[in-house]
């Protein structure tokens, strides 16, 4: 049933090796990306492809609606590995317009188990309700919340002790917020770039003593 996919894989591997002889041997020897990508699981948003990068150049974590939650050990483990072991220089949180998770969070429908996950986006929508209420069109409200969600997740990344420890060590690391348009394939820079503790509210800034625990 999956012979087409396996065939595509063989063709892809042969093309890469033809274009860049020795690529896979070099890739197998080490992993040294400069970027961690935190994006949505949506199949229409393939991280490497939309930024024109080959395997090995982008460390990727994806989940529904590109959330960074302090109770999500999977996401936090990815961030820790990327920052402490791979020494990435940039963490990019990239959402996308028309996100199904964001759309669902704005509704009052019961989606079962995933509703617990989407509750975090619903909370953002509630806290930013004045901004969203100012958008008369439903699609524009959804897309605005997609942007606001990215901004919140950027903050969540910066609030982790993992990132703050890196900054305290003097490790070069910046966190960025982007959003992708499936309709035209272009990425919009949301102009949020944080590279030090000083750029966040004091309540989230951990003291050196706490960071050593």
PDB file of N, CA and C in Angstrom, residues 76-148:
ATOM      1  N   UNK A  76       9.557  20.802  25.582  1.00  0.00           N
ATOM      2  CA  UNK A  76      10.648  21.314  26.409  1.00  0.00           C
ATOM      3  C   UNK A  76      11.923  20.492  26.207  1.00  0.00           C
ATOM      4  N   UNK A  77      11.777  19.202  26.019  1.00  0.00           N
ATOM      5  CA  UNK A  77      12.947  18.359  25.770  1.00  0.00           C
ATOM      6  C   UNK A  77      13.595  18.712  24.439  1.00  0.00           C
ATOM      7  N   UNK A  78      12.770  18.994  23.445  1.00  0.00           N
ATOM      8  CA  UNK A  78      13.299  19.421  22.145  1.00  0.00           C
ATOM      9  C   UNK A  78      14.071  20.727  22.291  1.00  0.00           C
ATOM     10  N   UNK A  79      13.496  21.686  23.012  1.00  0.00           N
ATOM     11  CA  UNK A  79      14.166  22.970  23.212  1.00  0.00           C
ATOM     12  C   UNK A  79      15.473  22.775  23.958  1.00  0.00           C
ATOM     13  N   UNK A  80      15.457  21.946  24.998  1.00  0.00           N
ATOM     14  CA  UNK A  80      16.680  21.712  25.765  1.00  0.00           C
ATOM     15  C   UNK A  80      17.767  21.090  24.894  1.00  0.00           C
ATOM     16  N   UNK A  81      17.408  20.075  24.124  1.00  0.00           N
ATOM     17  CA  UNK A  81      18.391  19.428  23.257  1.00  0.00           C
ATOM     18  C   UNK A  81      18.939  20.407  22.226  1.00  0.00           C
ATOM     19  N   UNK A  82      18.041  21.198  21.647  1.00  0.00           N
ATOM     20  CA  UNK A  82      18.457  22.153  20.620  1.00  0.00           C
ATOM     21  C   UNK A  82      19.398  23.209  21.180  1.00  0.00           C
ATOM     22  N   UNK A  83      19.092  23.698  22.376  1.00  0.00           N
ATOM     23  CA  UNK A  83      19.872  24.796  22.960  1.00  0.00           C
ATOM     24  C   UNK A  83      21.162  24.293  23.601  1.00  0.00           C
ATOM     25  N   UNK A  84      21.061  23.258  24.412  1.00  0.00           N
ATOM     26  CA  UNK A  84      22.219  22.820  25.188  1.00  0.00           C
ATOM     27  C   UNK A  84      23.165  21.908  24.415  1.00  0.00           C
ATOM     28  N   UNK A  85      22.635  21.079  23.539  1.00  0.00           N
ATOM     29  CA  UNK A  85      23.482  20.123  22.820  1.00  0.00           C
ATOM     30  C   UNK A  85      23.835  20.612  21.412  1.00  0.00           C
ATOM     31  N   UNK A  86      22.806  20.998  20.654  1.00  0.00           N
ATOM     32  CA  UNK A  86      23.054  21.439  19.282  1.00  0.00           C
ATOM     33  C   UNK A  86      23.557  22.874  19.200  1.00  0.00           C
ATOM     34  N   UNK A  87      23.324  23.649  20.273  1.00  0.00           N
ATOM     35  CA  UNK A  87      23.755  25.054  20.322  1.00  0.00           C
ATOM     36  C   UNK A  87      23.157  25.879  19.178  1.00  0.00           C
ATOM     37  N   UNK A  88      21.867  25.688  18.924  1.00  0.00           N
ATOM     38  CA  UNK A  88      21.235  26.490  17.876  1.00  0.00           C
ATOM     39  C   UNK A  88      21.336  27.967  18.231  1.00  0.00           C
ATOM     40  N   UNK A  89      21.359  28.800  17.233  1.00  0.00           N
ATOM     41  CA  UNK A  89      21.462  30.246  17.448  1.00  0.00           C
ATOM     42  C   UNK A  89      20.111  30.953  17.332  1.00  0.00           C
ATOM     43  N   UNK A  90      19.144  30.258  16.738  1.00  0.00           N
ATOM     44  CA  UNK A  90      17.834  30.868  16.534  1.00  0.00           C
ATOM     45  C   UNK A  90      16.730  29.852  16.819  1.00  0.00           C
ATOM     46  N   UNK A  91      15.701  30.295  17.534  1.00  0.00           N
ATOM     47  CA  UNK A  91      14.482  29.510  17.710  1.00  0.00           C
ATOM     48  C   UNK A  91      13.362  30.270  17.019  1.00  0.00           C
ATOM     49  N   UNK A  92      12.736  29.633  16.058  1.00  0.00           N
ATOM     50  CA  UNK A  92      11.678  30.267  15.273  1.00  0.00           C
ATOM     51  C   UNK A  92      10.342  29.601  15.612  1.00  0.00           C
ATOM     52  N   UNK A  93       9.417  30.381  16.129  1.00  0.00           N
ATOM     53  CA  UNK A  93       8.046  29.897  16.287  1.00  0.00           C
ATOM     54  C   UNK A  93       7.277  30.364  15.056  1.00  0.00           C
ATOM     55  N   UNK A  94       6.788  29.423  14.265  1.00  0.00           N
ATOM     56  CA  UNK A  94       6.102  29.785  13.022  1.00  0.00           C
ATOM     57  C   UNK A  94       4.698  29.194  13.001  1.00  0.00           C
ATOM     58  N   UNK A  95       3.700  30.054  13.060  1.00  0.00           N
ATOM     59  CA  UNK A  95       2.322  29.635  12.888  1.00  0.00           C
ATOM     60  C   UNK A  95       1.913  29.782  11.431  1.00  0.00           C
ATOM     61  N   UNK A  96       0.647  29.622  11.169  1.00  0.00           N
ATOM     62  CA  UNK A  96       0.174  29.841   9.794  1.00  0.00           C
ATOM     63  C   UNK A  96      -1.259  30.345   9.822  1.00  0.00           C
ATOM     64  N   UNK A  97      -1.586  31.153   8.836  1.00  0.00           N
ATOM     65  CA  UNK A  97      -2.941  31.688   8.731  1.00  0.00           C
ATOM     66  C   UNK A  97      -3.922  30.560   8.409  1.00  0.00           C
ATOM     67  N   UNK A  98      -5.136  30.710   8.923  1.00  0.00           N
ATOM     68  CA  UNK A  98      -6.160  29.703   8.682  1.00  0.00           C
ATOM     69  C   UNK A  98      -5.950  28.428   9.477  1.00  0.00           C
ATOM     70  N   UNK A  99      -5.192  28.502  10.564  1.00  0.00           N
ATOM     71  CA  UNK A  99      -4.879  27.316  11.363  1.00  0.00           C
ATOM     72  C   UNK A  99      -6.162  26.675  11.903  1.00  0.00           C
ATOM     73  N   UNK A 100      -6.316  25.369  11.662  1.00  0.00           N
ATOM     74  CA  UNK A 100      -7.513  24.675  12.110  1.00  0.00           C
ATOM     75  C   UNK A 100      -7.636  24.632  13.625  1.00  0.00           C
ATOM     76  N   UNK A 101      -6.502  24.546  14.320  1.00  0.00           N
ATOM     77  CA  UNK A 101      -6.535  24.546  15.771  1.00  0.00           C
ATOM     78  C   UNK A 101      -7.030  25.865  16.329  1.00  0.00           C
ATOM     79  N   UNK A 102      -6.566  26.951  15.743  1.00  0.00           N
ATOM     80  CA  UNK A 102      -7.008  28.283  16.172  1.00  0.00           C
ATOM     81  C   UNK A 102      -8.487  28.470  15.855  1.00  0.00           C
ATOM     82  N   UNK A 103      -8.888  28.025  14.686  1.00  0.00           N
ATOM     83  CA  UNK A 103     -10.300  28.130  14.296  1.00  0.00           C
ATOM     84  C   UNK A 103     -11.185  27.367  15.294  1.00  0.00           C
ATOM     85  N   UNK A 104     -10.759  26.175  15.664  1.00  0.00           N
ATOM     86  CA  UNK A 104     -11.533  25.370  16.606  1.00  0.00           C
ATOM     87  C   UNK A 104     -11.589  26.028  17.977  1.00  0.00           C
ATOM     88  N   UNK A 105     -10.479  26.650  18.389  1.00  0.00           N
ATOM     89  CA  UNK A 105     -10.430  27.292  19.703  1.00  0.00           C
ATOM     90  C   UNK A 105     -11.390  28.472  19.793  1.00  0.00           C
ATOM     91  N   UNK A 106     -11.664  29.106  18.673  1.00  0.00           N
ATOM     92  CA  UNK A 106     -12.568  30.255  18.667  1.00  0.00           C
ATOM     93  C   UNK A 106     -14.041  29.834  18.688  1.00  0.00           C
ATOM     94  N   UNK A 107     -14.290  28.562  18.460  1.00  0.00           N
ATOM     95  CA  UNK A 107     -15.672  28.084  18.457  1.00  0.00           C
ATOM     96  C   UNK A 107     -16.051  27.572  19.847  1.00  0.00           C
ATOM     97  N   UNK A 108     -17.316  27.255  20.015  1.00  0.00           N
ATOM     98  CA  UNK A 108     -17.799  26.693  21.283  1.00  0.00           C
ATOM     99  C   UNK A 108     -18.133  25.209  21.154  1.00  0.00           C
ATOM    100  N   UNK A 109     -17.634  24.604  20.106  1.00  0.00           N
ATOM    101  CA  UNK A 109     -17.911  23.190  19.873  1.00  0.00           C
ATOM    102  C   UNK A 109     -17.048  22.310  20.775  1.00  0.00           C
ATOM    103  N   UNK A 110     -17.584  21.178  21.190  1.00  0.00           N
ATOM    104  CA  UNK A 110     -16.844  20.216  22.002  1.00  0.00           C
ATOM    105  C   UNK A 110     -16.063  19.290  21.076  1.00  0.00           C
ATOM    106  N   UNK A 111     -14.728  19.382  21.129  1.00  0.00           N
ATOM    107  CA  UNK A 111     -13.888  18.566  20.256  1.00  0.00           C
ATOM    108  C   UNK A 111     -13.271  17.373  20.988  1.00  0.00           C
ATOM    109  N   UNK A 112     -13.727  17.114  22.197  1.00  0.00           N
ATOM    110  CA  UNK A 112     -13.204  15.967  22.925  1.00  0.00           C
ATOM    111  C   UNK A 112     -11.830  16.247  23.519  1.00  0.00           C
ATOM    112  N   UNK A 113     -10.959  15.243  23.454  1.00  0.00           N
ATOM    113  CA  UNK A 113      -9.654  15.315  24.109  1.00  0.00           C
ATOM    114  C   UNK A 113      -8.841  16.531  23.679  1.00  0.00           C
ATOM    115  N   UNK A 114      -8.824  16.819  22.388  1.00  0.00           N
ATOM    116  CA  UNK A 114      -7.986  17.912  21.904  1.00  0.00           C
ATOM    117  C   UNK A 114      -8.450  19.273  22.427  1.00  0.00           C
ATOM    118  N   UNK A 115      -9.677  19.325  22.928  1.00  0.00           N
ATOM    119  CA  UNK A 115     -10.158  20.573  23.510  1.00  0.00           C
ATOM    120  C   UNK A 115      -9.308  21.040  24.673  1.00  0.00           C
ATOM    121  N   UNK A 116      -8.703  20.089  25.400  1.00  0.00           N
ATOM    122  CA  UNK A 116      -7.811  20.457  26.499  1.00  0.00           C
ATOM    123  C   UNK A 116      -6.563  21.162  25.991  1.00  0.00           C
ATOM    124  N   UNK A 117      -6.077  20.731  24.844  1.00  0.00           N
ATOM    125  CA  UNK A 117      -4.907  21.359  24.208  1.00  0.00           C
ATOM    126  C   UNK A 117      -5.281  22.736  23.671  1.00  0.00           C
ATOM    127  N   UNK A 118      -6.418  22.808  23.004  1.00  0.00           N
ATOM    128  CA  UNK A 118      -6.845  24.063  22.388  1.00  0.00           C
ATOM    129  C   UNK A 118      -7.267  25.102  23.421  1.00  0.00           C
ATOM    130  N   UNK A 119      -7.511  24.664  24.634  1.00  0.00           N
ATOM    131  CA  UNK A 119      -7.899  25.596  25.698  1.00  0.00           C
ATOM    132  C   UNK A 119      -6.859  26.698  25.865  1.00  0.00           C
ATOM    133  N   UNK A 120      -5.609  26.385  25.613  1.00  0.00           N
ATOM    134  CA  UNK A 120      -4.550  27.387  25.760  1.00  0.00           C
ATOM    135  C   UNK A 120      -4.719  28.512  24.736  1.00  0.00           C
ATOM    136  N   UNK A 121      -5.160  28.162  23.537  1.00  0.00           N
ATOM    137  CA  UNK A 121      -5.417  29.191  22.526  1.00  0.00           C
ATOM    138  C   UNK A 121      -6.679  29.960  22.886  1.00  0.00           C
ATOM    139  N   UNK A 122      -7.667  29.250  23.408  1.00  0.00           N
ATOM    140  CA  UNK A 122      -8.903  29.911  23.836  1.00  0.00           C
ATOM    141  C   UNK A 122      -8.592  30.963  24.915  1.00  0.00           C
ATOM    142  N   UNK A 123      -7.673  30.649  25.808  1.00  0.00           N
ATOM    143  CA  UNK A 123      -7.275  31.605  26.846  1.00  0.00           C
ATOM    144  C   UNK A 123      -6.658  32.853  26.240  1.00  0.00           C
ATOM    145  N   UNK A 124      -5.831  32.664  25.212  1.00  0.00           N
ATOM    146  CA  UNK A 124      -5.245  33.820  24.523  1.00  0.00           C
ATOM    147  C   UNK A 124      -6.348  34.657  23.898  1.00  0.00           C
ATOM    148  N   UNK A 125      -7.315  33.984  23.275  1.00  0.00           N
ATOM    149  CA  UNK A 125      -8.435  34.692  22.659  1.00  0.00           C
ATOM    150  C   UNK A 125      -9.234  35.491  23.669  1.00  0.00           C
ATOM    151  N   UNK A 126      -9.403  34.919  24.853  1.00  0.00           N
ATOM    152  CA  UNK A 126     -10.158  35.635  25.888  1.00  0.00           C
ATOM    153  C   UNK A 126      -9.394  36.864  26.375  1.00  0.00           C
ATOM    154  N   UNK A 127      -8.111  36.712  26.624  1.00  0.00           N
ATOM    155  CA  UNK A 127      -7.319  37.838  27.122  1.00  0.00           C
ATOM    156  C   UNK A 127      -7.162  38.941  26.064  1.00  0.00           C
ATOM    157  N   UNK A 128      -7.261  38.546  24.805  1.00  0.00           N
ATOM    158  CA  UNK A 128      -7.114  39.520  23.713  1.00  0.00           C
ATOM    159  C   UNK A 128      -8.455  39.787  23.031  1.00  0.00           C
ATOM    160  N   UNK A 129      -9.538  39.587  23.754  1.00  0.00           N
ATOM    161  CA  UNK A 129     -10.874  39.669  23.155  1.00  0.00           C
ATOM    162  C   UNK A 129     -11.174  41.041  22.560  1.00  0.00           C
ATOM    163  N   UNK A 130     -10.647  42.101  23.144  1.00  0.00           N
ATOM    164  CA  UNK A 130     -10.910  43.434  22.591  1.00  0.00           C
ATOM    165  C   UNK A 130     -10.265  43.577  21.214  1.00  0.00           C
ATOM    166  N   UNK A 131      -9.081  43.036  21.062  1.00  0.00           N
ATOM    167  CA  UNK A 131      -8.406  43.081  19.758  1.00  0.00           C
ATOM    168  C   UNK A 131      -9.195  42.264  18.738  1.00  0.00           C
ATOM    169  N   UNK A 132      -9.633  41.081  19.135  1.00  0.00           N
ATOM    170  CA  UNK A 132     -10.359  40.211  18.216  1.00  0.00           C
ATOM    171  C   UNK A 132     -11.746  40.751  17.894  1.00  0.00           C
ATOM    172  N   UNK A 133     -12.403  41.334  18.889  1.00  0.00           N
ATOM    173  CA  UNK A 133     -13.744  41.887  18.667  1.00  0.00           C
ATOM    174  C   UNK A 133     -13.714  43.067  17.696  1.00  0.00           C
ATOM    175  N   UNK A 134     -12.550  43.691  17.568  1.00  0.00           N
ATOM    176  CA  UNK A 134     -12.422  44.829  16.650  1.00  0.00           C
ATOM    177  C   UNK A 134     -12.369  44.385  15.187  1.00  0.00           C
ATOM    178  N   UNK A 135     -12.213  43.063  14.965  1.00  0.00           N
ATOM    179  CA  UNK A 135     -12.178  42.524  13.609  1.00  0.00           C
ATOM    180  C   UNK A 135     -13.582  42.055  13.240  1.00  0.00           C
ATOM    181  N   UNK A 136     -14.265  42.714  12.321  1.00  0.00           N
ATOM    182  CA  UNK A 136     -15.646  42.353  11.985  1.00  0.00           C
ATOM    183  C   UNK A 136     -15.766  41.056  11.186  1.00  0.00           C
ATOM    184  N   UNK A 137     -14.720  40.683  10.481  1.00  0.00           N
ATOM    185  CA  UNK A 137     -14.762  39.497   9.629  1.00  0.00           C
ATOM    186  C   UNK A 137     -14.209  38.280  10.373  1.00  0.00           C
ATOM    187  N   UNK A 138     -14.905  37.157  10.280  1.00  0.00           N
ATOM    188  CA  UNK A 138     -14.503  35.958  11.020  1.00  0.00           C
ATOM    189  C   UNK A 138     -13.116  35.470  10.619  1.00  0.00           C
ATOM    190  N   UNK A 139     -12.835  35.436   9.322  1.00  0.00           N
ATOM    191  CA  UNK A 139     -11.530  34.962   8.872  1.00  0.00           C
ATOM    192  C   UNK A 139     -10.411  35.871   9.370  1.00  0.00           C
ATOM    193  N   UNK A 140     -10.667  37.158   9.400  1.00  0.00           N
ATOM    194  CA  UNK A 140      -9.656  38.077   9.905  1.00  0.00           C
ATOM    195  C   UNK A 140      -9.454  37.893  11.404  1.00  0.00           C
ATOM    196  N   UNK A 141     -10.520  37.559  12.128  1.00  0.00           N
ATOM    197  CA  UNK A 141     -10.378  37.277  13.563  1.00  0.00           C
ATOM    198  C   UNK A 141      -9.518  36.034  13.769  1.00  0.00           C
ATOM    199  N   UNK A 142      -9.779  35.020  12.984  1.00  0.00           N
ATOM    200  CA  UNK A 142      -8.998  33.786  13.094  1.00  0.00           C
ATOM    201  C   UNK A 142      -7.523  34.060  12.805  1.00  0.00           C
ATOM    202  N   UNK A 143      -7.275  34.798  11.731  1.00  0.00           N
ATOM    203  CA  UNK A 143      -5.888  35.071  11.361  1.00  0.00           C
ATOM    204  C   UNK A 143      -5.194  35.979  12.371  1.00  0.00           C
ATOM    205  N   UNK A 144      -5.958  36.884  12.968  1.00  0.00           N
ATOM    206  CA  UNK A 144      -5.367  37.742  14.000  1.00  0.00           C
ATOM    207  C   UNK A 144      -4.992  36.903  15.220  1.00  0.00           C
ATOM    208  N   UNK A 145      -5.848  35.956  15.569  1.00  0.00           N
ATOM    209  CA  UNK A 145      -5.528  35.092  16.698  1.00  0.00           C
ATOM    210  C   UNK A 145      -4.348  34.177  16.367  1.00  0.00           C
ATOM    211  N   UNK A 146      -4.217  33.790  15.118  1.00  0.00           N
ATOM    212  CA  UNK A 146      -3.038  33.025  14.696  1.00  0.00           C
ATOM    213  C   UNK A 146      -1.767  33.812  15.000  1.00  0.00           C
ATOM    214  N   UNK A 147      -1.783  35.103  14.711  1.00  0.00           N
ATOM    215  CA  UNK A 147      -0.632  35.961  14.999  1.00  0.00           C
ATOM    216  C   UNK A 147      -0.411  36.110  16.498  1.00  0.00           C
ATOM    217  N   UNK A 148      -1.490  36.368  17.224  1.00  0.00           N
ATOM    218  CA  UNK A 148      -1.378  36.547  18.676  1.00  0.00           C
ATOM    219  C   UNK A 148      -0.881  35.273  19.346  1.00  0.00           C
TER     220      UNK A 148
END
